[in-house]
Coordinates of C-alpha atoms in Angstrom, one line a residue:
M873 CA 40.9 -18.7 -79.4
K874 CA 42.1 -21.6 -77.3
R875 CA 44.7 -19.4 -75.7
L876 CA 42.2 -16.9 -74.6
M877 CA 39.7 -19.4 -73.1
F878 CA 42.6 -20.9 -71.2
I879 CA 43.5 -17.5 -69.8
F880 CA 39.9 -16.7 -68.9
G881 CA 39.4 -20.0 -67.0
F882 CA 42.7 -19.3 -65.0
V883 CA 41.6 -16.0 -63.9
A884 CA 38.2 -17.3 -62.8
W885 CA 39.9 -20.1 -60.7
F886 CA 42.2 -17.5 -59.2
L887 CA 39.4 -15.3 -58.1
V888 CA 37.3 -18.0 -56.5
G889 CA 40.4 -19.3 -54.6
C890 CA 40.9 -15.8 -53.1
Y891 CA 37.3 -15.4 -52.0
D892 CA 36.8 -15.1 -48.3
D893 CA 33.4 -16.4 -47.1
K894 CA 32.2 -14.0 -44.4
G895 CA 28.9 -15.8 -43.7
N896 CA 27.8 -16.9 -40.2
Y897 CA 27.3 -20.8 -40.2
D898 CA 27.5 -21.8 -36.6
Y899 CA 25.6 -25.2 -36.2
K900 CA 23.8 -26.2 -33.0
E901 CA 22.6 -29.6 -32.2
I902 CA 19.1 -30.1 -30.8
N903 CA 17.6 -32.9 -28.7
T904 CA 15.7 -35.6 -30.7
I905 CA 13.5 -38.4 -29.4
D906 CA 14.2 -41.6 -31.1
G907 CA 13.0 -45.3 -31.2
L908 CA 9.4 -44.6 -29.7
T909 CA 7.8 -48.0 -28.8
F910 CA 5.5 -49.3 -26.3
V911 CA 5.1 -51.9 -23.6
P912 CA 3.4 -54.2 -23.8
T913 CA 4.2 -54.8 -27.6
P914 CA 1.1 -54.2 -29.9
I915 CA 0.1 -57.2 -31.8
V916 CA -0.2 -55.2 -34.9
V917 CA 1.7 -52.2 -36.1
E918 CA 0.0 -50.8 -39.1
E919 CA 1.6 -48.6 -41.8
G920 CA 2.1 -45.1 -40.3
N921 CA 1.7 -44.7 -36.5
S922 CA -1.3 -46.9 -35.8
Y923 CA -1.2 -49.8 -33.3
K924 CA -3.5 -52.5 -32.3
Y925 CA -4.0 -54.6 -29.0
E926 CA -6.5 -57.4 -28.7
Y927 CA -7.3 -59.5 -25.6
R928 CA -9.5 -62.4 -24.9
Q929 CA -12.6 -61.2 -23.2
P930 CA -12.3 -62.1 -19.4
A931 CA -14.9 -64.4 -17.9
Q932 CA -14.6 -63.8 -14.1
E933 CA -12.2 -61.0 -13.0
E934 CA -11.6 -57.8 -14.9
L935 CA -8.4 -57.5 -16.9
K936 CA -6.1 -54.6 -16.2
V937 CA -3.3 -53.6 -18.6
T938 CA -0.7 -50.8 -18.2
Y939 CA 0.7 -49.2 -21.4
S940 CA 4.0 -47.3 -21.3
P941 CA 6.1 -45.6 -23.9
V942 CA 9.8 -46.5 -24.3
F943 CA 12.1 -44.1 -26.0
T944 CA 15.7 -42.6 -26.0
Q945 CA 16.9 -39.0 -26.3
S946 CA 19.8 -37.9 -28.3
M947 CA 21.2 -35.2 -25.9
L948 CA 19.3 -35.3 -22.6
E949 CA 18.9 -37.8 -19.8
G950 CA 15.9 -38.0 -17.6
E951 CA 12.4 -36.8 -18.6
D952 CA 12.1 -33.3 -17.2
N953 CA 11.7 -32.0 -20.8
V954 CA 8.8 -34.3 -21.9
E955 CA 5.1 -34.1 -21.4
Y956 CA 2.7 -37.0 -21.9
L957 CA -0.9 -36.9 -23.0
W958 CA -3.1 -40.1 -23.5
T959 CA -6.6 -39.1 -25.0
V960 CA -8.9 -42.1 -24.4
G961 CA -12.2 -42.5 -26.1
Y962 CA -14.8 -45.2 -25.1
K963 CA -18.5 -45.8 -24.5
D964 CA -20.2 -45.7 -21.2
G965 CA -23.4 -47.4 -22.0
S966 CA -24.8 -45.4 -25.0
K967 CA -22.7 -42.3 -24.1
D968 CA -19.5 -41.4 -25.8
V969 CA -16.7 -40.5 -23.3
V970 CA -13.3 -38.9 -23.9
D971 CA -10.8 -38.8 -21.0
S972 CA -7.4 -37.1 -20.9
V973 CA -4.5 -38.6 -18.9
F974 CA -1.3 -36.8 -18.4
T975 CA 0.9 -39.5 -16.9
K976 CA 3.6 -41.6 -18.6
E977 CA 1.7 -44.7 -17.9
L978 CA -1.9 -45.5 -18.9
E979 CA -3.9 -48.3 -17.2
L980 CA -7.0 -49.5 -18.9
T981 CA -9.5 -52.0 -17.4
Y982 CA -11.5 -54.6 -19.4
P983 CA -14.5 -55.8 -17.4
P984 CA -15.6 -59.5 -17.5
K985 CA -18.4 -60.8 -19.7
Q986 CA -18.6 -58.0 -21.9
S987 CA -16.9 -56.6 -25.0
T988 CA -14.8 -53.4 -24.5
K989 CA -13.1 -51.0 -27.0
Y990 CA -10.8 -48.0 -26.5
S991 CA -9.7 -45.6 -29.1
V992 CA -6.5 -43.8 -27.8
R993 CA -4.2 -41.1 -29.1
F994 CA -0.9 -40.6 -27.4
R995 CA 1.2 -37.4 -27.6
L996 CA 4.8 -37.1 -26.6
S997 CA 5.9 -33.5 -26.4
D998 CA 9.6 -32.1 -26.0
K999 CA 9.0 -28.8 -24.2
R1000 CA 12.4 -27.5 -25.2
T1001 CA 12.1 -28.0 -28.8
G1002 CA 8.3 -28.0 -29.2
V1003 CA 8.4 -31.1 -31.2
D1004 CA 5.4 -33.5 -30.7
H1005 CA 5.2 -37.1 -31.4
F1006 CA 1.8 -38.8 -32.0
R1007 CA 0.6 -42.5 -32.0
D1008 CA -2.9 -43.9 -32.4
F1009 CA -4.1 -47.0 -30.7
S1010 CA -7.0 -49.4 -30.8
M1011 CA -7.6 -51.6 -27.8
K1012 CA -10.4 -54.1 -27.7
T1013 CA -11.5 -57.4 -26.3
K1014 CA -12.6 -60.4 -28.4
V1015 CA -15.5 -62.7 -27.5
P1016 CA -13.9 -66.2 -26.8
F1017 CA -15.1 -69.3 -28.5
V1018 CA -16.5 -67.5 -31.6
N1019 CA -15.6 -69.6 -34.8
S1020 CA -14.4 -72.4 -32.7
W1021 CA -14.6 -76.2 -32.4
F1022 CA -16.2 -77.7 -29.2
I1023 CA -15.0 -81.2 -28.8
L1024 CA -16.4 -83.6 -26.3
N1025 CA -13.7 -86.1 -25.6
G1026 CA -12.4 -88.5 -23.1
P1027 CA -13.5 -91.9 -21.8
E1028 CA -17.1 -92.3 -20.5
N1029 CA -17.7 -90.7 -17.1
D1030 CA -14.5 -88.7 -17.6
R1031 CA -15.4 -86.5 -20.5
K1032 CA -14.1 -83.0 -21.1
L1033 CA -15.3 -80.1 -23.2
S1034 CA -12.2 -79.0 -25.3
T1035 CA -12.0 -76.1 -27.8
V1036 CA -10.1 -75.0 -30.7
E1037 CA -10.4 -71.2 -31.1
E1038 CA -9.2 -69.5 -34.3
P1039 CA -8.4 -72.8 -36.2
D1040 CA -7.7 -70.7 -39.3
S1041 CA -4.9 -68.7 -37.6
T1042 CA -1.3 -69.6 -37.4
N1043 CA -1.6 -69.8 -33.5
P1044 CA -4.9 -71.4 -32.7
I1045 CA -5.9 -71.4 -29.0
I1046 CA -6.5 -75.0 -27.9
S1047 CA -8.0 -75.8 -24.4
Q1048 CA -8.0 -79.4 -23.3
D1049 CA -10.7 -78.5 -20.7
A1050 CA -12.4 -75.2 -21.5
Y1051 CA -15.0 -75.1 -18.8
K1052 CA -12.4 -75.8 -16.0
D1053 CA -10.1 -73.2 -17.5
L1054 CA -12.7 -70.6 -17.1
W1055 CA -14.5 -71.5 -14.0
N1056 CA -11.9 -73.8 -12.1
R1057 CA -14.5 -76.5 -11.9
V1058 CA -14.8 -80.0 -13.6
R1059 CA -18.1 -80.5 -15.4
F1060 CA -19.6 -82.6 -18.1
Q1061 CA -18.0 -85.8 -17.2
K1062 CA -21.0 -87.8 -18.3
A1063 CA -21.8 -85.8 -21.4
E1064 CA -22.8 -87.8 -24.5
A1065 CA -23.4 -85.2 -27.2
L1066 CA -23.4 -81.5 -28.3
S1067 CA -25.8 -79.3 -30.1
Y1068 CA -25.7 -75.7 -31.3
V1069 CA -28.4 -73.4 -32.2
N1070 CA -27.7 -69.9 -33.7
F1071 CA -30.1 -67.2 -34.3
L1072 CA -29.6 -63.6 -35.5
T1073 CA -28.8 -61.4 -32.5
H1074 CA -28.2 -57.7 -31.8
M1075 CA -24.5 -56.7 -31.4
D1076 CA -25.2 -55.4 -28.0
G1077 CA -26.1 -58.9 -27.0
S1078 CA -29.7 -58.0 -25.8
D1079 CA -31.1 -60.9 -27.7
K1080 CA -29.2 -64.1 -26.8
F1081 CA -30.3 -66.9 -29.0
E1082 CA -27.0 -68.6 -29.4
N1083 CA -27.3 -71.9 -27.4
L1084 CA -24.8 -74.5 -26.8
Y1085 CA -26.5 -77.7 -25.6
V1086 CA -24.4 -80.2 -23.7
I1087 CA -26.4 -83.4 -23.6
Q1088 CA -25.7 -85.5 -20.4
R1089 CA -27.4 -88.8 -19.5
D1090 CA -29.9 -87.4 -17.1
S1091 CA -30.1 -83.6 -18.2
V1092 CA -29.1 -81.1 -20.8
A1093 CA -27.0 -78.0 -19.9
L1094 CA -28.1 -75.0 -21.8
M1095 CA -25.1 -72.8 -22.2
L1096 CA -24.2 -69.3 -23.7
P1097 CA -21.5 -70.7 -25.8
F1098 CA -19.3 -67.6 -25.9
V1099 CA -18.9 -67.3 -22.0
L1100 CA -19.8 -70.9 -21.2
E1101 CA -22.2 -69.9 -18.7
D1102 CA -25.6 -71.5 -17.9
R1103 CA -28.6 -69.7 -19.3
K1104 CA -31.0 -71.8 -17.2
N1105 CA -30.8 -74.4 -14.4
S1106 CA -30.6 -77.7 -16.4
R1107 CA -33.1 -79.4 -14.2
S1108 CA -35.7 -76.9 -15.0
L1109 CA -35.6 -77.6 -18.8
F1110 CA -37.8 -80.8 -18.4
A1111 CA -41.2 -81.0 -16.9
P1112 CA -41.2 -81.9 -13.1
G1113 CA -41.3 -85.7 -12.8
N1114 CA -40.5 -86.1 -16.4
N1115 CA -36.7 -85.8 -16.3
P1116 CA -35.2 -88.1 -19.1
N1117 CA -33.0 -91.1 -18.5
N1118 CA -30.1 -92.2 -20.6
L1119 CA -30.0 -89.4 -23.2
A1120 CA -27.9 -90.7 -26.0
Y1121 CA -27.6 -88.1 -28.8
S1122 CA -28.9 -84.8 -30.1
E1123 CA -29.9 -83.1 -33.4
S1124 CA -30.3 -79.5 -34.2
H1125 CA -29.6 -77.0 -37.0
P1126 CA -27.7 -73.8 -36.2
L1127 CA -30.2 -71.5 -37.9
S1128 CA -33.4 -73.3 -37.1
R1129 CA -33.7 -72.3 -33.3
Y1130 CA -34.9 -75.9 -32.6
A1131 CA -33.0 -78.8 -30.8
I1132 CA -33.9 -82.3 -30.1
V1133 CA -32.5 -84.9 -27.8
V1134 CA -33.1 -88.6 -28.1
D1135 CA -32.8 -91.3 -25.3
D1136 CA -31.7 -94.9 -25.6
A1137 CA -35.2 -95.9 -26.1
G1138 CA -35.5 -93.9 -29.2
K1139 CA -38.0 -91.3 -27.8
F1140 CA -37.3 -87.6 -28.4
Y1141 CA -37.7 -84.3 -26.7
H1142 CA -37.8 -81.1 -28.6
S1143 CA -36.9 -77.5 -27.6
G1144 CA -37.2 -74.0 -29.1
G1145 CA -35.4 -70.8 -28.4
S1146 CA -36.5 -70.7 -24.7
G1147 CA -34.5 -73.9 -24.1
Y1148 CA -37.4 -75.8 -22.4
Y1149 CA -38.0 -79.4 -23.7
F1150 CA -41.3 -80.9 -24.5
T1151 CA -42.2 -84.5 -25.5
G1152 CA -43.5 -85.5 -28.9
L1153 CA -46.9 -87.0 -29.5
A1154 CA -46.9 -89.5 -32.3
E1155 CA -49.9 -90.4 -34.5
A1156 CA -51.7 -93.7 -33.8
D1157 CA -49.8 -95.7 -36.4
V1158 CA -46.4 -94.7 -35.0
Q1159 CA -47.0 -94.7 -31.3
N1160 CA -44.3 -97.3 -30.8
Y1161 CA -41.7 -95.3 -32.7
V1162 CA -37.9 -95.9 -32.0
I1163 CA -35.7 -93.4 -33.4
D1164 CA -32.5 -94.7 -34.9
K1165 CA -31.5 -91.7 -37.0
I1166 CA -32.8 -88.1 -37.2
Y1167 CA -32.0 -85.0 -39.1
M1168 CA -33.2 -81.4 -38.9
S1169 CA -33.0 -79.2 -41.8
R1170 CA -32.2 -75.5 -41.7
G1171 CA -35.9 -74.8 -41.9
G1172 CA -36.5 -77.0 -39.0
F1173 CA -38.1 -79.9 -41.0
T1174 CA -37.1 -83.0 -39.3
T1175 CA -36.7 -86.5 -40.8
I1176 CA -36.6 -89.6 -38.7
W1177 CA -35.6 -93.1 -39.5
D1178 CA -37.2 -95.9 -37.3
K1179 CA -35.0 -99.0 -37.9
T1180 CA -37.1 -101.2 -35.6
N1181 CA -40.5 -100.6 -37.4
R1182 CA -38.7 -99.7 -40.8
K1183 CA -40.5 -96.4 -41.2
F1184 CA -39.5 -92.9 -42.3
M1185 CA -41.2 -90.3 -40.3
S1186 CA -41.3 -86.6 -40.0
F1187 CA -42.5 -83.5 -38.1
D1188 CA -42.2 -79.8 -39.0
P1189 CA -41.9 -77.2 -36.2
M1190 CA -43.1 -74.6 -38.5
N1191 CA -46.5 -76.4 -38.7
N1192 CA -46.3 -77.7 -35.1
R1193 CA -44.9 -74.4 -33.7
C1194 CA -42.6 -74.7 -30.7
Y1195 CA -43.4 -71.6 -28.8
D1196 CA -40.9 -69.8 -26.8
I1197 CA -42.5 -69.3 -23.5
N1198 CA -40.6 -68.3 -20.4
S1199 CA -41.5 -68.3 -16.9
A1200 CA -40.9 -65.4 -14.6
D1201 CA -39.1 -67.5 -11.9
G1202 CA -37.2 -69.8 -14.3
S1203 CA -39.4 -72.9 -13.5
Y1204 CA -40.7 -75.2 -16.1
P1205 CA -43.7 -73.5 -18.0
Q1206 CA -46.2 -76.3 -17.5
E1207 CA -48.9 -74.3 -19.2
A1208 CA -47.0 -74.4 -22.5
V1209 CA -46.9 -78.3 -22.7
E1210 CA -50.1 -78.4 -24.8
L1211 CA -48.9 -75.5 -27.1
N1212 CA -45.7 -77.3 -27.7
T1213 CA -46.9 -80.8 -28.4
V1214 CA -45.8 -81.9 -31.9
E1215 CA -47.0 -84.8 -34.0
I1216 CA -44.8 -87.4 -35.7
S1217 CA -46.2 -88.9 -38.9
D1218 CA -44.8 -91.4 -41.2
F1219 CA -44.6 -91.1 -45.0
P1220 CA -44.5 -93.9 -47.6
V1221 CA -41.1 -94.6 -49.2
E1222 CA -40.9 -97.3 -52.0
G1223 CA -37.9 -99.4 -52.7
L1224 CA -36.9 -100.2 -49.1
S1225 CA -37.0 -104.0 -49.9
E1226 CA -36.8 -106.2 -52.9
V1227 CA -37.2 -109.9 -53.7
N1228 CA -34.6 -111.4 -55.8
N1229 CA -34.6 -115.1 -56.5
G1230 CA -37.1 -115.8 -53.8
V1231 CA -34.9 -113.9 -51.2
V1232 CA -36.1 -110.8 -49.5
H1233 CA -33.5 -108.1 -49.2
Q1234 CA -34.1 -105.0 -47.0
M1235 CA -32.3 -101.7 -47.2
E1236 CA -30.1 -100.7 -44.2
I1237 CA -30.2 -97.0 -43.8
L1238 CA -26.7 -96.0 -42.8
W1239 CA -26.9 -92.2 -42.7
L1240 CA -29.5 -89.4 -42.8
G1241 CA -28.3 -85.8 -43.2
Q1242 CA -28.2 -82.5 -45.2
G1243 CA -30.1 -82.4 -48.4
V1244 CA -28.0 -81.9 -51.6
T1245 CA -30.8 -80.9 -54.0
S1246 CA -32.5 -77.5 -54.1
G1247 CA -35.7 -78.9 -52.8
S1248 CA -34.1 -80.9 -49.9
A1249 CA -31.8 -78.3 -48.6
E1250 CA -34.3 -76.3 -46.9
T1251 CA -37.0 -78.8 -46.0
G1252 CA -35.8 -82.2 -46.6
S1253 CA -33.0 -84.5 -46.2
T1254 CA -30.7 -87.1 -47.8
A1255 CA -30.6 -90.8 -46.8
I1256 CA -27.9 -93.3 -47.9
G1257 CA -28.4 -97.0 -47.6
V1258 CA -27.2 -100.3 -48.7
M1259 CA -29.4 -103.3 -49.9
A1260 CA -27.7 -106.5 -51.1
D1261 CA -24.3 -104.7 -51.6
T1262 CA -25.8 -102.0 -53.8
C1263 CA -25.7 -98.4 -52.5
Y1264 CA -28.7 -96.1 -52.8
I1265 CA -29.3 -92.4 -52.1
L1266 CA -32.7 -91.2 -51.3
Y1267 CA -33.7 -87.6 -51.9
I1268 CA -36.3 -86.5 -49.4
E1269 CA -38.2 -83.3 -50.2
A1270 CA -41.1 -81.9 -48.3
S1271 CA -43.5 -79.6 -50.3
D1272 CA -46.1 -77.1 -49.1
K1273 CA -48.4 -79.4 -47.1
E1274 CA -51.6 -77.4 -48.1
K1275 CA -50.7 -77.3 -51.7
S1276 CA -50.0 -81.0 -51.8
M1277 CA -53.2 -81.9 -50.1
R1278 CA -55.2 -79.8 -52.6
A1279 CA -53.4 -81.6 -55.4
S1280 CA -54.0 -85.0 -53.8
E1281 CA -50.4 -85.6 -53.5
S1282 CA -48.1 -86.7 -50.7
P1283 CA -46.5 -83.7 -49.0
I1284 CA -43.1 -85.6 -49.1
K1285 CA -41.4 -86.7 -52.2
V1286 CA -38.8 -89.4 -52.1
T1287 CA -36.6 -90.2 -55.0
R1288 CA -34.4 -93.2 -55.0
V1289 CA -31.2 -93.4 -57.0
N1290 CA -29.0 -96.6 -57.6
L1291 CA -25.3 -95.7 -56.9
G1292 CA -23.8 -99.2 -57.6
E1293 CA -21.5 -101.1 -55.3
L1294 CA -19.4 -98.7 -53.3
G1295 CA -18.6 -100.9 -50.3
F1296 CA -20.5 -98.8 -47.7
D1297 CA -21.1 -100.4 -44.3
Q1298 CA -21.7 -99.3 -40.6
N1299 CA -18.2 -97.9 -40.4
T1300 CA -18.6 -95.5 -43.3
C1301 CA -19.0 -91.9 -42.4
F1302 CA -20.9 -89.5 -44.7
A1303 CA -21.2 -85.7 -44.8
T1304 CA -23.1 -83.5 -47.3
S1305 CA -23.4 -79.7 -47.8
S1306 CA -25.5 -77.3 -49.6
A1307 CA -22.2 -75.9 -51.0
Y1308 CA -21.8 -79.1 -53.1
A1309 CA -25.1 -79.9 -54.9
E1310 CA -25.6 -83.4 -56.0
Q1311 CA -22.5 -84.6 -54.2
F1312 CA -21.6 -86.1 -50.9
F1313 CA -18.5 -87.2 -48.9
Y1314 CA -17.7 -90.6 -47.6
T1315 CA -14.9 -92.5 -45.9
K1316 CA -13.2 -95.9 -46.3
E1317 CA -11.1 -96.4 -43.2
S1318 CA -8.6 -93.5 -43.2
K1319 CA -9.5 -92.0 -46.6
V1320 CA -12.1 -89.3 -47.6
F1321 CA -13.8 -89.6 -51.0
L1322 CA -16.1 -87.1 -52.9
F1323 CA -19.0 -88.8 -54.9
N1324 CA -20.8 -87.1 -57.7
T1325 CA -24.2 -88.5 -57.9
V1326 CA -24.7 -87.4 -61.4
S1327 CA -21.6 -88.8 -63.0
K1328 CA -21.3 -91.6 -60.5
E1329 CA -17.7 -90.9 -60.2
S1330 CA -15.7 -91.0 -56.9
V1331 CA -12.5 -89.0 -56.2
E1332 CA -10.1 -89.6 -53.4
L1333 CA -9.6 -86.4 -51.5
Y1334 CA -7.6 -87.1 -48.2
D1335 CA -5.9 -89.8 -46.2
A1336 CA -6.0 -89.1 -42.4
G1337 CA -3.6 -91.9 -41.6
H1338 CA -6.0 -93.7 -39.2
M1339 CA -9.5 -94.9 -39.0
I1340 CA -12.0 -91.9 -39.5
T1341 CA -14.9 -92.1 -37.1
K1342 CA -16.8 -88.9 -38.0
L1343 CA -17.3 -86.3 -40.7
K1344 CA -18.8 -82.9 -40.0
F1345 CA -18.7 -79.6 -41.9
R1346 CA -18.3 -76.5 -39.9
S1347 CA -21.6 -75.4 -41.0
D1348 CA -24.3 -77.4 -42.8
F1349 CA -25.6 -74.1 -44.1
D1350 CA -22.8 -73.0 -46.4
A1351 CA -19.8 -75.0 -45.0
S1352 CA -17.6 -71.9 -45.3
F1353 CA -15.0 -70.2 -43.5
P1354 CA -16.1 -67.4 -41.1
D1355 CA -15.1 -65.0 -43.9
H1356 CA -17.9 -65.8 -46.3
S1357 CA -16.1 -64.0 -49.1
T1358 CA -13.6 -66.8 -49.4
P1359 CA -14.4 -69.8 -51.7
Y1360 CA -13.0 -72.4 -49.6
R1361 CA -15.1 -75.0 -47.5
C1362 CA -14.0 -76.7 -44.4
L1363 CA -14.6 -80.4 -43.4
G1364 CA -13.9 -81.6 -40.0
I1365 CA -12.6 -85.1 -39.8
V1366 CA -12.4 -87.0 -36.4
V1367 CA -9.7 -89.7 -36.1
N1368 CA -9.5 -91.9 -33.1
A1369 CA -6.5 -94.0 -32.8
A1370 CA -5.6 -96.0 -29.8
G1371 CA -7.7 -93.8 -27.5
A1372 CA -6.1 -90.6 -28.8
G1373 CA -8.4 -88.2 -30.7
E1374 CA -7.3 -86.0 -33.5
L1375 CA -9.3 -83.3 -35.3
H1376 CA -8.3 -82.8 -39.0
E1377 CA -9.6 -79.9 -41.0
V1378 CA -9.6 -80.3 -44.7
I1379 CA -10.0 -77.2 -46.7
L1380 CA -11.8 -77.6 -50.1
D1381 CA -12.4 -75.2 -53.0
E1382 CA -15.7 -74.4 -54.7
A1383 CA -15.3 -77.7 -56.8
G1384 CA -14.7 -79.9 -53.8
D1385 CA -11.1 -80.3 -54.6
F1386 CA -8.4 -80.6 -51.8
V1387 CA -6.7 -77.3 -51.0
T1388 CA -4.9 -77.9 -47.7
S1389 CA -5.4 -79.2 -44.2
H1390 CA -4.8 -78.5 -40.4
T1391 CA -4.5 -81.1 -37.7
F1392 CA -5.2 -80.6 -34.0
T1393 CA -4.1 -83.2 -31.5
G1394 CA -3.8 -83.8 -27.8
F1395 CA -7.5 -85.0 -27.3
G1396 CA -8.7 -88.1 -25.8
E1397 CA -11.1 -90.2 -27.9
I1398 CA -13.5 -87.8 -29.5
K1399 CA -17.2 -88.5 -28.8
D1400 CA -18.8 -85.5 -30.5
L1401 CA -17.9 -82.1 -31.9
I1402 CA -19.8 -78.9 -33.1
F1403 CA -18.6 -75.6 -34.7
T1404 CA -19.8 -72.3 -33.2
T1405 CA -20.0 -69.0 -35.0
A1406 CA -21.7 -65.8 -34.1
M1407 CA -24.2 -64.5 -36.7
R1408 CA -25.2 -60.9 -35.6
V1409 CA -27.1 -58.0 -37.2
F1410 CA -25.9 -54.5 -36.7
L1411 CA -28.7 -52.3 -35.4

């Protein structure tokens, strides 16, 4: 059997070896297009054949960009055998437009002061082989200064408005003088403070209620923050003959649509969405008020501390409505003065002074800011003070005025809590956020601490390396990243060392624990800062 199998295998091998293949297998090479790329290089190349370009929205002159394919061919030189087609889709007003361009290069124009988006499909065809190559593109502009820090810095009379755009990115855009960069003009040298008011707007920008207020000694500049352009003439924002002198600081809440400026004498002017400022009318017993500290909640309720007369006061724009009245020619709407007169009233607060061993001790209010209880976050505030080395927190909550009057109760409830000896003084900086209930942040020289008012425990979070001069969350509303799905919170820390200002951002988790930090340098001494973010509704 083994012998038979050997003989059979040998015969089969012999037959295969003698077989003559008569088939026609002539191979011909064809031209191929390889390494298709584009100039300029896309910022993003997504999986597949999709590309993205993104540009900062131009402020003055239109931006023109020319796009061109780059490729090689395996067998041919020149481009006589190829055809190009760019199919460009965009909006012209409310109309959808599609253009076809049959040249190798495509030039697109991005107009100033408006958002632009193109959807493009590119086809490269080899006429000899009939092979097509496709690529898809998205080209758009992004509005500048959205989700950015505005930083007022530099010595007095030589201030600059600096910006840190995209602080979360690996390559943030830092401008040491943003206004000059855009308009090639120096401005705001005498500025003292910044405010920002944000209101829901349409995506088409038809309702522009995002106001950046740059407070200068003798005027207020009302700016569209994302183009740094004046909404109104700053001199028209105050009544004729009533222009302020020595404006010192400001207060606002991004969602309230109201803004306040205070002068050196402690008197205030308030403004609604129109941007015009109106003076306040105090009740008889507080006519000589002198504002030392002021805070406006997200609902517009405003708490005032008068250090001179040792009074807490308040006014509520929702009850003393600040009407948005515009004039046709842009002049001050004098007829709206009576409608926009608000009243300041004081409210009783117990425990602001004590007598120990015959010595009278008075509480020094060090800070007034965002409420950290459910009742104070919307209409109320938090005050922190020191009396005889003991630190106190005051929860200020404003209830419905009509209900409290019917119940014969004060419309404003104040709860004082003893925190013990924590070493607070005039150099201590504070910050609160609705993201961290019953907690607040404070500083000791270069360090930031988190204090829990329930457990009375203090935890060190961060050491900035030099004396801290200001704490400010990106947003008092939720203190979050622009991406609200992320759990982190962002606290801005100002460090001024030997005339050089630094902005440190400390990222916190939901429990208030340290996650990471970013540091931005190159500023002069920082006077004030504010974070701007667009909140828009899609309609």
